[in-house]
mmCIF file of C-alpha atoms in Angstrom:
data_model
loop_
_atom_site.group_PDB
_atom_site.id
_atom_site.type_symbol
_atom_site.label_atom_id
_atom_site.label_comp_id
_atom_site.label_asym_id
_atom_site.label_seq_id
_atom_site.Cartn_x
_atom_site.Cartn_y
_atom_site.Cartn_z
ATOM 1 C CA MET A 1 -11.879 28.870 78.772
ATOM 2 C CA SER A 2 -10.818 25.179 79.035
ATOM 3 C CA GLY A 3 -11.119 23.057 75.862
ATOM 4 C CA ALA A 4 -14.012 20.917 77.400
ATOM 5 C CA LEU A 5 -16.100 23.966 78.214
ATOM 6 C CA ARG A 6 -15.705 25.201 74.569
ATOM 7 C CA ASN A 7 -17.897 22.266 73.422
ATOM 8 C CA ARG A 8 -21.252 23.908 72.459
ATOM 9 C CA TRP A 9 -23.270 20.757 72.928
ATOM 10 C CA LEU A 10 -21.947 20.368 76.435
ATOM 11 C CA GLN A 11 -22.938 23.967 77.202
ATOM 12 C CA ALA A 12 -26.377 23.206 75.838
ATOM 13 C CA VAL A 13 -26.675 20.301 78.290
ATOM 14 C CA ILE A 14 -25.516 22.335 81.211
ATOM 15 C CA ALA A 15 -28.106 24.937 80.278
ATOM 16 C CA LEU A 16 -30.703 22.187 80.021
ATOM 17 C CA ILE A 17 -30.007 21.078 83.572
ATOM 18 C CA VAL A 18 -30.244 24.561 84.992
ATOM 19 C CA MET A 19 -33.514 25.114 83.183
ATOM 20 C CA LEU A 20 -34.840 21.850 84.615
ATOM 21 C CA MET A 21 -34.136 22.979 88.136
ATOM 22 C CA ILE A 22 -36.215 26.228 87.727
ATOM 23 C CA SER A 23 -39.164 24.441 86.191
ATOM 24 C CA PRO A 24 -40.898 23.860 89.577
ATOM 25 C CA TYR A 25 -41.474 27.487 89.891
ATOM 26 C CA GLU A 26 -43.849 27.661 87.184
ATOM 27 C CA TYR A 27 -45.088 24.081 86.517
ATOM 28 C CA THR A 28 -45.774 22.826 89.996
ATOM 29 C CA PHE A 29 -47.445 25.761 91.740
ATOM 30 C CA THR A 30 -50.828 24.327 90.800
ATOM 31 C CA LEU A 31 -50.118 21.653 93.478
ATOM 32 C CA PHE A 32 -49.699 24.317 96.159
ATOM 33 C CA GLU A 33 -52.631 26.525 95.530
ATOM 34 C CA LYS A 34 -55.493 24.689 97.361
ATOM 35 C CA PRO A 35 -53.271 23.285 100.182
ATOM 36 C CA TYR A 36 -52.012 26.795 100.999
ATOM 37 C CA ALA A 37 -55.403 28.372 100.727
ATOM 38 C CA LYS A 38 -56.964 25.702 103.040
ATOM 39 C CA ALA A 39 -54.074 25.674 105.525
ATOM 40 C CA ASN A 40 -54.035 29.435 105.931
ATOM 41 C CA GLY A 41 -57.782 30.366 105.460
ATOM 42 C CA VAL A 42 -57.280 32.562 102.376
ATOM 43 C CA GLY A 43 -59.158 32.742 99.099
ATOM 44 C CA LEU A 44 -57.994 30.559 96.097
ATOM 45 C CA SER A 45 -58.047 33.663 93.850
ATOM 46 C CA SER A 46 -55.639 35.487 96.242
ATOM 47 C CA VAL A 47 -53.252 32.517 96.233
ATOM 48 C CA ALA A 48 -53.527 32.292 92.424
ATOM 49 C CA LEU A 49 -52.272 35.894 92.215
ATOM 50 C CA THR A 50 -48.947 34.433 93.445
ATOM 51 C CA PHE A 51 -48.594 32.669 90.119
ATOM 52 C CA THR A 52 -49.403 35.880 88.255
ATOM 53 C CA ILE A 53 -46.746 37.736 90.252
ATOM 54 C CA TYR A 54 -44.202 35.173 89.581
ATOM 55 C CA ILE A 55 -44.729 35.327 85.807
ATOM 56 C CA VAL A 56 -44.799 39.089 85.693
ATOM 57 C CA VAL A 57 -41.618 39.517 87.742
ATOM 58 C CA SER A 58 -39.664 36.742 85.931
ATOM 59 C CA ALA A 59 -40.780 37.911 82.554
ATOM 60 C CA LEU A 60 -40.033 41.529 83.023
ATOM 61 C CA PHE A 61 -36.749 40.765 84.656
ATOM 62 C CA MET A 62 -35.655 39.087 81.482
ATOM 63 C CA ILE A 63 -35.180 42.591 79.890
ATOM 64 C CA PRO A 64 -32.275 43.628 82.217
ATOM 65 C CA SER A 65 -31.070 40.055 82.343
ATOM 66 C CA GLY A 66 -30.981 39.998 78.520
ATOM 67 C CA ARG A 67 -28.720 43.131 78.578
ATOM 68 C CA TRP A 68 -26.416 41.470 81.154
ATOM 69 C CA SER A 69 -26.225 38.221 79.276
ATOM 70 C CA ASP A 70 -25.325 39.930 76.100
ATOM 71 C CA ARG A 71 -22.447 41.761 77.800
ATOM 72 C CA TRP A 72 -21.017 39.404 80.451
ATOM 73 C CA GLN A 73 -20.306 35.779 81.001
ATOM 74 C CA PRO A 74 -23.006 33.949 82.920
ATOM 75 C CA ARG A 75 -21.111 32.035 85.552
ATOM 76 C CA TRP A 76 -21.481 34.418 88.518
ATOM 77 C CA PHE A 77 -24.801 35.896 87.544
ATOM 78 C CA THR A 78 -26.174 32.328 87.345
ATOM 79 C CA THR A 79 -24.659 31.469 90.748
ATOM 80 C CA VAL A 80 -26.450 34.412 92.381
ATOM 81 C CA ALA A 81 -29.729 33.574 90.492
ATOM 82 C CA GLY A 82 -29.468 30.019 91.855
ATOM 83 C CA ILE A 83 -29.229 31.303 95.396
ATOM 84 C CA VAL A 84 -32.140 33.627 94.874
ATOM 85 C CA THR A 85 -34.241 30.830 93.260
ATOM 86 C CA GLY A 86 -33.760 28.547 96.190
ATOM 87 C CA ALA A 87 -34.302 31.224 98.802
ATOM 88 C CA GLY A 88 -37.641 32.086 97.274
ATOM 89 C CA TRP A 89 -39.092 28.686 97.958
ATOM 90 C CA LEU A 90 -37.306 28.408 101.380
ATOM 91 C CA ALA A 91 -39.021 31.764 102.364
ATOM 92 C CA SER A 92 -42.379 30.647 100.852
ATOM 93 C CA ALA A 93 -42.298 27.586 103.261
ATOM 94 C CA HIS A 94 -42.414 29.951 106.356
ATOM 95 C CA VAL A 95 -44.996 32.557 105.455
ATOM 96 C CA HIS A 96 -48.687 32.269 106.525
ATOM 97 C CA SER A 97 -50.138 35.455 105.108
ATOM 98 C CA VAL A 98 -50.817 35.568 101.416
ATOM 99 C CA TRP A 99 -49.237 39.010 100.883
ATOM 100 C CA LEU A 100 -45.938 37.684 102.423
ATOM 101 C CA LEU A 101 -46.330 34.662 99.994
ATOM 102 C CA TRP A 102 -46.566 37.203 97.092
ATOM 103 C CA ILE A 103 -43.269 38.872 98.314
ATOM 104 C CA ALA A 104 -41.415 35.641 98.907
ATOM 105 C CA TYR A 105 -42.374 34.014 95.583
ATOM 106 C CA GLY A 106 -42.094 37.275 93.671
ATOM 107 C CA LEU A 107 -38.499 38.033 94.806
ATOM 108 C CA GLY A 108 -37.636 34.413 94.254
ATOM 109 C CA ALA A 109 -38.893 34.870 90.589
ATOM 110 C CA LEU A 110 -35.878 37.155 89.844
ATOM 111 C CA GLY A 111 -33.729 33.952 89.754
ATOM 112 C CA PRO A 112 -35.701 32.061 87.157
ATOM 113 C CA GLY A 113 -36.129 35.273 85.199
ATOM 114 C CA TYR A 114 -32.341 35.543 84.774
ATOM 115 C CA ILE A 115 -31.690 31.871 84.369
ATOM 116 C CA TYR A 116 -34.309 31.411 81.634
ATOM 117 C CA CYS A 117 -33.015 34.403 79.639
ATOM 118 C CA ASN A 118 -29.421 33.346 80.026
ATOM 119 C CA SER A 119 -30.139 29.757 78.981
ATOM 120 C CA VAL A 120 -31.970 30.654 75.890
ATOM 121 C CA ASN A 121 -29.248 33.164 75.022
ATOM 122 C CA ASN A 122 -26.792 30.340 75.461
ATOM 123 C CA ALA A 123 -28.329 28.623 72.449
ATOM 124 C CA LEU A 124 -28.503 31.704 70.281
ATOM 125 C CA LYS A 125 -24.853 32.546 70.930
ATOM 126 C CA TRP A 126 -23.363 29.011 70.499
ATOM 127 C CA PHE A 127 -25.564 28.095 67.476
ATOM 128 C CA PRO A 128 -25.455 30.955 64.986
ATOM 129 C CA GLU A 129 -26.624 28.688 62.176
ATOM 130 C CA ALA A 130 -30.239 29.398 61.186
ATOM 131 C CA ARG A 131 -30.809 25.724 60.383
ATOM 132 C CA ARG A 132 -29.735 24.602 63.900
ATOM 133 C CA ARG A 133 -31.113 27.552 65.915
ATOM 134 C CA GLY A 134 -34.542 26.079 66.641
ATOM 135 C CA LEU A 135 -33.045 22.588 67.535
ATOM 136 C CA ALA A 136 -30.576 24.089 70.006
ATOM 137 C CA VAL A 137 -33.095 26.376 71.743
ATOM 138 C CA GLY A 138 -35.599 23.528 71.862
ATOM 139 C CA LEU A 139 -33.105 21.157 73.452
ATOM 140 C CA ILE A 140 -32.269 23.523 76.224
ATOM 141 C CA ASP A 141 -35.909 24.633 76.783
ATOM 142 C CA MET A 142 -36.992 21.035 76.955
ATOM 143 C CA GLY A 143 -35.458 21.060 80.546
ATOM 144 C CA PHE A 144 -37.854 23.812 81.525
ATOM 145 C CA GLY A 145 -40.969 22.178 79.945
ATOM 146 C CA ALA A 146 -40.458 18.616 80.839
ATOM 147 C CA GLY A 147 -38.365 18.929 83.946
ATOM 148 C CA SER A 148 -41.232 19.398 86.278
ATOM 149 C CA ALA A 149 -42.587 15.901 85.380
ATOM 150 C CA LEU A 150 -39.668 14.543 87.594
ATOM 151 C CA PHE A 151 -40.894 16.604 90.571
ATOM 152 C CA ILE A 152 -44.748 16.630 90.450
ATOM 153 C CA PRO A 153 -45.222 13.145 91.939
ATOM 154 C CA PHE A 154 -42.497 13.766 94.500
ATOM 155 C CA LEU A 155 -43.942 17.129 95.627
ATOM 156 C CA SER A 156 -47.668 16.067 95.492
ATOM 157 C CA GLY A 157 -46.809 13.253 97.867
ATOM 158 C CA ILE A 158 -44.994 15.475 100.365
ATOM 159 C CA ILE A 159 -47.942 17.943 100.171
ATOM 160 C CA ALA A 160 -50.590 15.323 100.702
ATOM 161 C CA ALA A 161 -48.867 13.920 103.753
ATOM 162 C CA SER A 162 -50.246 16.625 106.249
ATOM 163 C CA VAL A 163 -52.194 19.942 106.327
ATOM 164 C CA PHE A 164 -48.795 21.740 106.193
ATOM 165 C CA GLY A 165 -47.119 19.350 103.889
ATOM 166 C CA TYR A 166 -46.755 22.144 101.385
ATOM 167 C CA GLU A 167 -44.192 23.786 103.744
ATOM 168 C CA ARG A 168 -41.865 20.678 103.595
ATOM 169 C CA ALA A 169 -42.339 20.560 99.869
ATOM 170 C CA PHE A 170 -41.251 24.157 99.471
ATOM 171 C CA THR A 171 -38.252 23.565 101.805
ATOM 172 C CA VAL A 172 -36.955 20.398 100.311
ATOM 173 C CA MET A 173 -37.278 21.552 96.675
ATOM 174 C CA GLY A 174 -35.771 24.944 97.544
ATOM 175 C CA ILE A 175 -32.644 23.411 98.798
ATOM 176 C CA ILE A 176 -32.355 20.996 95.745
ATOM 177 C CA MET A 177 -32.793 23.953 93.336
ATOM 178 C CA LEU A 178 -30.241 26.092 95.172
ATOM 179 C CA VAL A 179 -27.439 23.408 95.351
ATOM 180 C CA VAL A 180 -27.829 22.007 91.758
ATOM 181 C CA ILE A 181 -28.032 25.445 90.067
ATOM 182 C CA VAL A 182 -24.962 26.842 92.004
ATOM 183 C CA ILE A 183 -22.888 23.820 91.117
ATOM 184 C CA ALA A 184 -24.035 23.759 87.389
ATOM 185 C CA ALA A 185 -23.287 27.519 87.147
ATOM 186 C CA GLN A 186 -19.632 27.025 87.649
ATOM 187 C CA PHE A 187 -19.461 25.304 84.309
ATOM 188 C CA LEU A 188 -21.442 27.775 82.096
ATOM 189 C CA ARG A 189 -19.622 29.863 79.480
ATOM 190 C CA TYR A 190 -20.431 31.905 76.392
ATOM 191 C CA PRO A 191 -18.307 31.843 73.409
ATOM 192 C CA GLU A 192 -15.804 34.709 72.873
ATOM 193 C CA LYS A 193 -17.123 37.664 70.948
ATOM 194 C CA GLY A 194 -17.061 36.966 67.220
ATOM 195 C CA TRP A 195 -16.744 33.226 67.636
ATOM 196 C CA VAL A 196 -18.374 31.032 64.950
ATOM 197 C CA PRO A 197 -18.133 27.248 64.581
ATOM 198 C CA ALA A 198 -15.627 25.775 62.074
ATOM 199 C CA GLY A 199 -16.834 26.029 58.597
ATOM 200 C CA TYR A 200 -19.532 28.517 59.168
ATOM 201 C CA ASP A 201 -20.286 30.873 56.376
ATOM 202 C CA ALA A 202 -22.552 33.680 57.270
ATOM 203 C CA THR A 203 -23.637 34.491 53.613
ATOM 204 C CA ARG A 204 -24.206 30.933 52.920
ATOM 205 C CA ASP A 205 -26.295 30.673 56.060
ATOM 206 C CA ARG A 206 -28.468 33.510 55.021
ATOM 207 C CA LEU A 207 -29.141 31.750 51.818
ATOM 208 C CA ALA A 208 -29.624 28.297 53.347
ATOM 209 C CA SER A 209 -33.461 28.367 53.313
ATOM 210 C CA ASN A 210 -36.286 30.582 52.278
ATOM 211 C CA ARG A 211 -37.983 29.684 55.552
ATOM 212 C CA THR A 212 -35.226 30.240 58.091
ATOM 213 C CA ARG A 213 -32.631 32.957 57.436
ATOM 214 C CA SER A 214 -30.162 34.541 59.619
ATOM 215 C CA ALA A 215 -30.676 38.362 59.958
ATOM 216 C CA THR A 216 -28.644 40.496 57.497
ATOM 217 C CA HIS A 217 -28.317 43.188 60.237
ATOM 218 C CA GLU A 218 -27.603 43.006 63.962
ATOM 219 C CA TYR A 219 -30.550 45.019 65.431
ATOM 220 C CA THR A 220 -30.147 47.033 68.657
ATOM 221 C CA PRO A 221 -33.191 47.049 70.902
ATOM 222 C CA GLY A 222 -34.107 50.458 69.721
ATOM 223 C CA GLU A 223 -33.966 49.363 66.083
ATOM 224 C CA MET A 224 -36.007 46.327 66.850
ATOM 225 C CA LEU A 225 -38.663 48.456 68.495
ATOM 226 C CA ARG A 226 -39.010 50.414 65.307
ATOM 227 C CA THR A 227 -40.041 47.383 63.256
ATOM 228 C CA TRP A 228 -43.792 46.316 63.148
ATOM 229 C CA GLN A 229 -42.778 42.751 63.507
ATOM 230 C CA CYS A 230 -41.679 43.337 67.121
ATOM 231 C CA TYR A 231 -45.258 44.295 68.136
ATOM 232 C CA VAL A 232 -46.933 41.677 66.187
ATOM 233 C CA ALA A 233 -44.708 38.942 67.765
ATOM 234 C CA TRP A 234 -45.277 40.441 71.179
ATOM 235 C CA ILE A 235 -49.074 40.306 70.830
ATOM 236 C CA GLY A 236 -48.878 36.740 69.509
ATOM 237 C CA LEU A 237 -46.615 35.602 72.370
ATOM 238 C CA THR A 238 -48.907 37.354 75.000
ATOM 239 C CA LEU A 239 -51.994 35.479 73.684
ATOM 240 C CA ILE A 240 -50.472 32.031 73.490
ATOM 241 C CA THR A 241 -48.680 32.273 76.874
ATOM 242 C CA ALA A 242 -51.959 33.369 78.503
ATOM 243 C CA SER A 243 -53.566 30.278 77.138
ATOM 244 C CA GLY A 244 -50.953 27.760 78.207
ATOM 245 C CA LEU A 245 -50.278 29.337 81.583
ATOM 246 C CA MET A 246 -53.909 29.153 82.465
ATOM 247 C CA ILE A 247 -53.863 25.512 82.047
ATOM 248 C CA THR A 248 -50.550 25.229 83.959
ATOM 249 C CA ALA A 249 -51.998 27.124 86.868
ATOM 250 C CA HIS A 250 -55.458 25.605 87.042
ATOM 251 C CA ILE A 251 -55.689 22.156 85.263
ATOM 252 C CA VAL A 252 -55.961 20.264 88.599
ATOM 253 C CA ASP A 253 -58.834 22.559 89.710
ATOM 254 C CA MET A 254 -60.555 22.208 86.422
ATOM 255 C CA SER A 255 -60.583 18.321 86.629
ATOM 256 C CA THR A 256 -61.638 18.326 90.319
ATOM 257 C CA THR A 257 -64.402 21.059 90.172
ATOM 258 C CA THR A 258 -66.084 21.740 86.786
ATOM 259 C CA LEU A 259 -65.505 18.309 85.294
ATOM 260 C CA ALA A 260 -65.680 16.309 88.635
ATOM 261 C CA LEU A 261 -62.963 13.856 87.354
ATOM 262 C CA GLY A 262 -61.143 13.709 90.771
ATOM 263 C CA ALA A 263 -57.762 15.007 91.985
ATOM 264 C CA ALA A 264 -55.892 11.880 90.705
ATOM 265 C CA VAL A 265 -56.899 12.655 87.149
ATOM 266 C CA GLY A 266 -55.808 16.289 87.547
ATOM 267 C CA VAL A 267 -52.418 15.430 89.097
ATOM 268 C CA ALA A 268 -51.857 12.809 86.317
ATOM 269 C CA ALA A 269 -52.803 15.439 83.631
ATOM 270 C CA ALA A 270 -50.419 17.947 85.230
ATOM 271 C CA THR A 271 -47.582 15.399 85.527
ATOM 272 C CA TYR A 272 -47.751 13.642 82.253
ATOM 273 C CA SER A 273 -48.474 16.732 80.148
ATOM 274 C CA ARG A 274 -45.094 18.112 81.100
ATOM 275 C CA ILE A 275 -43.385 15.499 79.121
ATOM 276 C CA PRO A 276 -44.796 16.396 75.671
ATOM 277 C CA ASN A 277 -44.508 20.108 76.683
ATOM 278 C CA GLY A 278 -40.905 19.666 76.985
ATOM 279 C CA VAL A 279 -40.184 17.114 74.232
ATOM 280 C CA MET A 280 -42.119 19.079 71.597
ATOM 281 C CA ARG A 281 -40.020 22.286 72.364
ATOM 282 C CA TRP A 282 -37.155 20.221 70.986
ATOM 283 C CA ILE A 283 -39.086 18.568 68.081
ATOM 284 C CA GLY A 284 -40.926 21.760 67.230
ATOM 285 C CA GLY A 285 -37.683 23.733 67.099
ATOM 286 C CA TRP A 286 -36.176 21.034 64.839
ATOM 287 C CA ILE A 287 -39.215 21.008 62.397
ATOM 288 C CA SER A 288 -39.282 24.894 62.341
ATOM 289 C CA ASP A 289 -35.594 24.870 61.101
ATOM 290 C CA ARG A 290 -36.918 23.181 57.940
ATOM 291 C CA LEU A 291 -40.522 24.492 57.567
ATOM 292 C CA GLY A 292 -40.196 27.907 59.121
ATOM 293 C CA ARG A 293 -41.148 29.437 62.494
ATOM 294 C CA GLU A 294 -44.407 31.043 61.378
ATOM 295 C CA ILE A 295 -46.105 28.023 59.813
ATOM 296 C CA CYS A 296 -45.191 25.825 62.889
ATOM 297 C CA MET A 297 -46.679 28.474 65.175
ATOM 298 C CA PHE A 298 -49.920 28.568 63.090
ATOM 299 C CA VAL A 299 -50.281 24.725 63.105
ATOM 300 C CA SER A 300 -49.361 24.197 66.689
ATOM 301 C CA PHE A 301 -51.240 26.947 68.368
ATOM 302 C CA CYS A 302 -54.454 26.213 66.388
ATOM 303 C CA ILE A 303 -54.304 22.570 67.387
ATOM 304 C CA MET A 304 -53.968 23.682 71.022
ATOM 305 C CA GLY A 305 -56.963 25.966 70.787
ATOM 306 C CA LEU A 306 -59.212 23.304 69.387
ATOM 307 C CA THR A 307 -57.950 20.709 72.038
ATOM 308 C CA LEU A 308 -58.901 23.200 74.800
ATOM 309 C CA LEU A 309 -62.472 23.427 73.474
ATOM 310 C CA ALA A 310 -62.612 19.642 73.393
ATOM 311 C CA MET A 311 -61.453 19.525 77.066
ATOM 312 C CA THR A 312 -64.466 21.623 78.179
ATOM 313 C CA VAL A 313 -66.914 18.729 77.167
ATOM 314 C CA THR A 314 -64.835 15.859 78.309
ATOM 315 C CA HIS A 315 -66.126 13.755 81.186
ATOM 316 C CA ASN A 316 -63.812 10.744 80.908
ATOM 317 C CA GLY A 317 -60.594 10.809 82.886
ATOM 318 C CA ALA A 318 -58.402 9.086 80.455
ATOM 319 C CA LEU A 319 -59.521 11.167 77.515
ATOM 320 C CA PHE A 320 -58.945 14.348 79.644
ATOM 321 C CA ILE A 321 -55.290 13.288 80.301
ATOM 322 C CA VAL A 322 -54.743 12.590 76.586
ATOM 323 C CA GLU A 323 -56.152 15.983 75.671
ATOM 324 C CA ALA A 324 -53.922 17.594 78.260
ATOM 325 C CA LEU A 325 -50.930 15.875 76.667
ATOM 326 C CA VAL A 326 -51.939 17.269 73.201
ATOM 327 C CA ALA A 327 -52.692 20.731 74.585
ATOM 328 C CA MET A 328 -49.501 21.180 76.460
ATOM 329 C CA GLY A 329 -47.511 19.499 73.764
ATOM 330 C CA THR A 330 -48.599 21.955 71.122
ATOM 331 C CA TRP A 331 -48.155 24.855 73.615
ATOM 332 C CA GLY A 332 -44.561 24.004 74.431
ATOM 333 C CA PRO A 333 -42.940 24.790 70.994
ATOM 334 C CA LEU A 334 -43.594 28.457 71.444
ATOM 335 C CA PHE A 335 -40.640 28.589 73.776
ATOM 336 C CA SER A 336 -38.224 27.433 71.060
ATOM 337 C CA LEU A 337 -39.994 29.081 68.056
ATOM 338 C CA TYR A 338 -40.064 32.599 69.507
ATOM 339 C CA PRO A 339 -36.418 32.775 70.508
ATOM 340 C CA ALA A 340 -35.384 31.250 67.268
ATOM 341 C CA LEU A 341 -37.473 33.819 65.392
ATOM 342 C CA VAL A 342 -35.904 36.702 67.279
ATOM 343 C CA GLY A 343 -32.471 35.359 66.075
ATOM 344 C CA ASP A 344 -33.802 35.003 62.502
ATOM 345 C CA TYR A 345 -35.287 38.441 62.374
ATOM 346 C CA TRP A 346 -33.129 40.583 64.509
ATOM 347 C CA GLY A 347 -29.745 38.785 64.835
ATOM 348 C CA ARG A 348 -27.789 37.209 67.758
ATOM 349 C CA ALA A 349 -25.505 40.117 68.975
ATOM 350 C CA ASN A 350 -28.403 41.572 71.096
ATOM 351 C CA SER A 351 -30.429 38.425 71.260
ATOM 352 C CA GLY A 352 -30.738 38.464 75.078
ATOM 353 C CA ILE A 353 -32.380 41.797 75.484
ATOM 354 C CA ASN A 354 -34.277 41.609 72.197
ATOM 355 C CA TYR A 355 -35.887 38.328 73.251
ATOM 356 C CA GLY A 356 -36.442 39.708 76.761
ATOM 357 C CA ILE A 357 -38.561 42.527 75.180
ATOM 358 C CA VAL A 358 -40.681 40.130 73.198
ATOM 359 C CA TYR A 359 -40.877 37.754 76.056
ATOM 360 C CA SER A 360 -42.283 40.485 78.343
ATOM 361 C CA GLY A 361 -45.666 39.707 76.751
ATOM 362 C CA LYS A 362 -45.689 36.651 78.996
ATOM 363 C CA ALA A 363 -46.094 39.030 82.026
ATOM 364 C CA VAL A 364 -49.388 40.465 80.472
ATOM 365 C CA GLY A 365 -50.556 36.940 79.634
ATOM 366 C CA ALA A 366 -50.000 35.923 83.269
ATOM 367 C CA VAL A 367 -52.432 38.503 84.529
ATOM 368 C CA TYR A 368 -55.060 36.572 82.834
ATOM 369 C CA ALA A 369 -53.754 33.151 83.521
ATOM 370 C CA GLY A 370 -53.349 33.509 87.229
ATOM 371 C CA TYR A 371 -55.585 36.014 88.859
ATOM 372 C CA LEU A 372 -58.251 36.866 86.247
ATOM 373 C CA ALA A 373 -58.913 33.262 85.280
ATOM 374 C CA ALA A 374 -59.375 32.389 89.030
ATOM 375 C CA PHE A 375 -61.540 35.531 89.379
ATOM 376 C CA LEU A 376 -63.781 34.388 86.537
ATOM 377 C CA PHE A 377 -64.095 31.003 88.292
ATOM 378 C CA SER A 378 -65.156 32.674 91.554
ATOM 379 C CA LEU A 379 -67.866 34.639 89.637
ATOM 380 C CA THR A 380 -69.252 31.738 87.540
ATOM 381 C CA GLY A 381 -68.326 28.760 89.712
ATOM 382 C CA SER A 382 -66.948 27.041 86.695
ATOM 383 C CA TRP A 383 -63.626 26.852 84.606
ATOM 384 C CA LEU A 384 -65.551 26.716 81.249
ATOM 385 C CA LEU A 385 -65.356 30.457 80.495
ATOM 386 C CA PRO A 386 -61.681 30.716 81.384
ATOM 387 C CA PHE A 387 -61.036 27.680 79.067
ATOM 388 C CA TYR A 388 -63.053 29.202 76.281
ATOM 389 C CA ILE A 389 -61.000 32.428 76.402
ATOM 390 C CA ALA A 390 -57.776 30.506 76.493
ATOM 391 C CA ALA A 391 -58.880 28.456 73.351
ATOM 392 C CA GLY A 392 -59.735 31.633 71.529
ATOM 393 C CA SER A 393 -56.399 33.197 72.373
ATOM 394 C CA ALA A 394 -54.434 30.229 71.152
ATOM 395 C CA ILE A 395 -56.133 30.152 67.811
ATOM 396 C CA LEU A 396 -55.924 33.922 67.351
ATOM 397 C CA SER A 397 -52.138 33.593 68.186
ATOM 398 C CA GLY A 398 -51.800 30.937 65.404
ATOM 399 C CA LEU A 399 -53.519 33.260 62.864
ATOM 400 C CA ILE A 400 -51.243 36.256 63.900
ATOM 401 C CA ALA A 401 -48.111 34.257 63.263
ATOM 402 C CA LEU A 402 -49.111 33.963 59.515
ATOM 403 C CA CYS A 403 -48.789 37.749 59.404
ATOM 404 C CA LEU A 404 -45.042 37.734 60.430
ATOM 405 C CA ARG A 405 -42.332 38.498 57.907
ATOM 406 C CA SER A 406 -38.620 38.960 58.494
ATOM 407 C CA PRO A 407 -37.695 42.803 58.625
ATOM 408 C CA SER A 408 -34.262 42.132 57.252
ATOM 409 C CA ARG A 409 -33.391 43.543 53.866
ATOM 410 C CA PRO A 410 -33.646 41.164 50.846
ATOM 411 C CA ILE A 411 -30.514 39.094 50.017
ATOM 412 C CA GLU A 412 -28.443 40.873 47.522
ATOM 413 C CA ALA A 413 -27.933 39.318 44.147
ATOM 414 C CA ALA A 414 -24.179 39.847 44.534
ATOM 415 C CA GLU A 415 -24.331 37.505 47.604
ATOM 416 C CA VAL A 416 -26.168 34.928 45.662
ATOM 417 C CA GLU A 417 -23.460 35.078 43.017
ATOM 418 C CA ALA A 418 -20.667 34.963 45.597
ATOM 419 C CA VAL A 419 -22.014 31.777 47.205
ATOM 420 C CA GLY A 420 -22.640 30.209 43.816
ATOM 421 C CA ALA A 421 -19.036 30.902 42.750
ATOM 422 C CA ALA A 422 -17.647 29.456 46.042
ATOM 423 C CA ALA A 423 -19.673 26.289 45.747
ATOM 424 C CA PRO A 424 -17.720 23.235 44.759
#
C-alpha cells in the first residue's frame, strides 16, 4: 500500500465520496414515485413497494458484505458494486411494468448494500479509538445522508421536463454513479491486520471513558448473537429506521395531499432536510464519543418522534420545512451511533458482519416505511396514521436505547493499576 493511501483521513474522505454517490438510491426515490405511476398507469402503493424492496435487499446483503469486508480488501468488491449500482438505475429507466422495476431496482440495490457496509467498516477498522469512532463513522456516513441534497434539485428538474422525464433522470444519474464509484474504488484500502495508529494503547482506550469503551473481547457473529444486547439493538434500529424511511419515501406526498402545501414545499423539505440529516450524523457521532451512544439515541430519537407529531398539524409551508429539517436531522445520527455502538460492544475484528446483522433490522423497518405506509394511505386517504405510527416508533426506539449496556466483561483492577503506573 502506498504511503498516501495509508492516511486514514484520506481513506475516510474516499469512503465519504462513495457513500455520497449511492445516496440517490434511497433519498431521491420519492421524486420518482408519482411520475412513474402516472406515466405507466400503475398504483402508487405498487411503485412504493420498489422502495421497500431496495431497503430489504440492500440491508440483508450487508450480512455477506460484512463477511467479505472483514476478510478482503475493498478495491475490487467496490468496483463491481459501483457497476451494479449504476446498472440498476440504467435498467430502471427502460422498464414500464412495475414488476420489472422491482427487479431492476432490487438487483441494483446489491451495489449500495455492499458499499454502505464497506464504508462503515472502513471507519471501524481505521479508527480503533473509542473516542474517535463515532466521529469517523459520522464523517463517512454524512456523505450518504447529505449527498442527495446535491442531486434532488437536479433530478426533480429533469423529471418535471416531460411525462417520461424520470427515464432520463434514471439514465443520467446511473451513469454518474457508475463512473464516480468505479474511479474512487481504485483508491480504497483497509489497514493491514493488526494495524493500530501510532501511540494507541488498547488498555488505556478501554479506560478512556465510562460512556464509550472499546470491547474487551472480539466477538464472533455467533458470540454476538448470544448476547441480549444484540436483539435489543436490532429492535431499536428496526423501529427508528421504519420511522425515518417513511418520511424519506413519502414526505413529498404528505405535503401535497394530506396537508395541501404544494409540491414545491414537499420538494424543498425533501431537499433541505438531507443536509441536517447528513451533518448531524457527523455531529451526533462526535457528541456520542463524549456522552455515550445510548443517551444520544434517547435524546435524538425522542425529539424526532415529537417533531413528527407536530408535522401532522402543520399547515404552514415554511414551518413544515423547518420541522422536516429537525426530524431528519435527529434521525440521521442513528447511522453513526449504531455502527459505533457495535464497535464499542462487540469489537472491530468482525465489525462488518456484526453490524450487518444489527443493520438487517432496517429491512423489516422498510416493509412498513415503503409498502405498508402507502397501503394505509390508500385505505384512509390520509398520511396522518402512517405519521402517527412513525412518531410512536421513534419515541419507543429512544426509550429502548436506555436499556442497552455493554456485554463486555468489567475492566479488571489490574488493568487500571497498569495504566496508572504507565501514566507520566
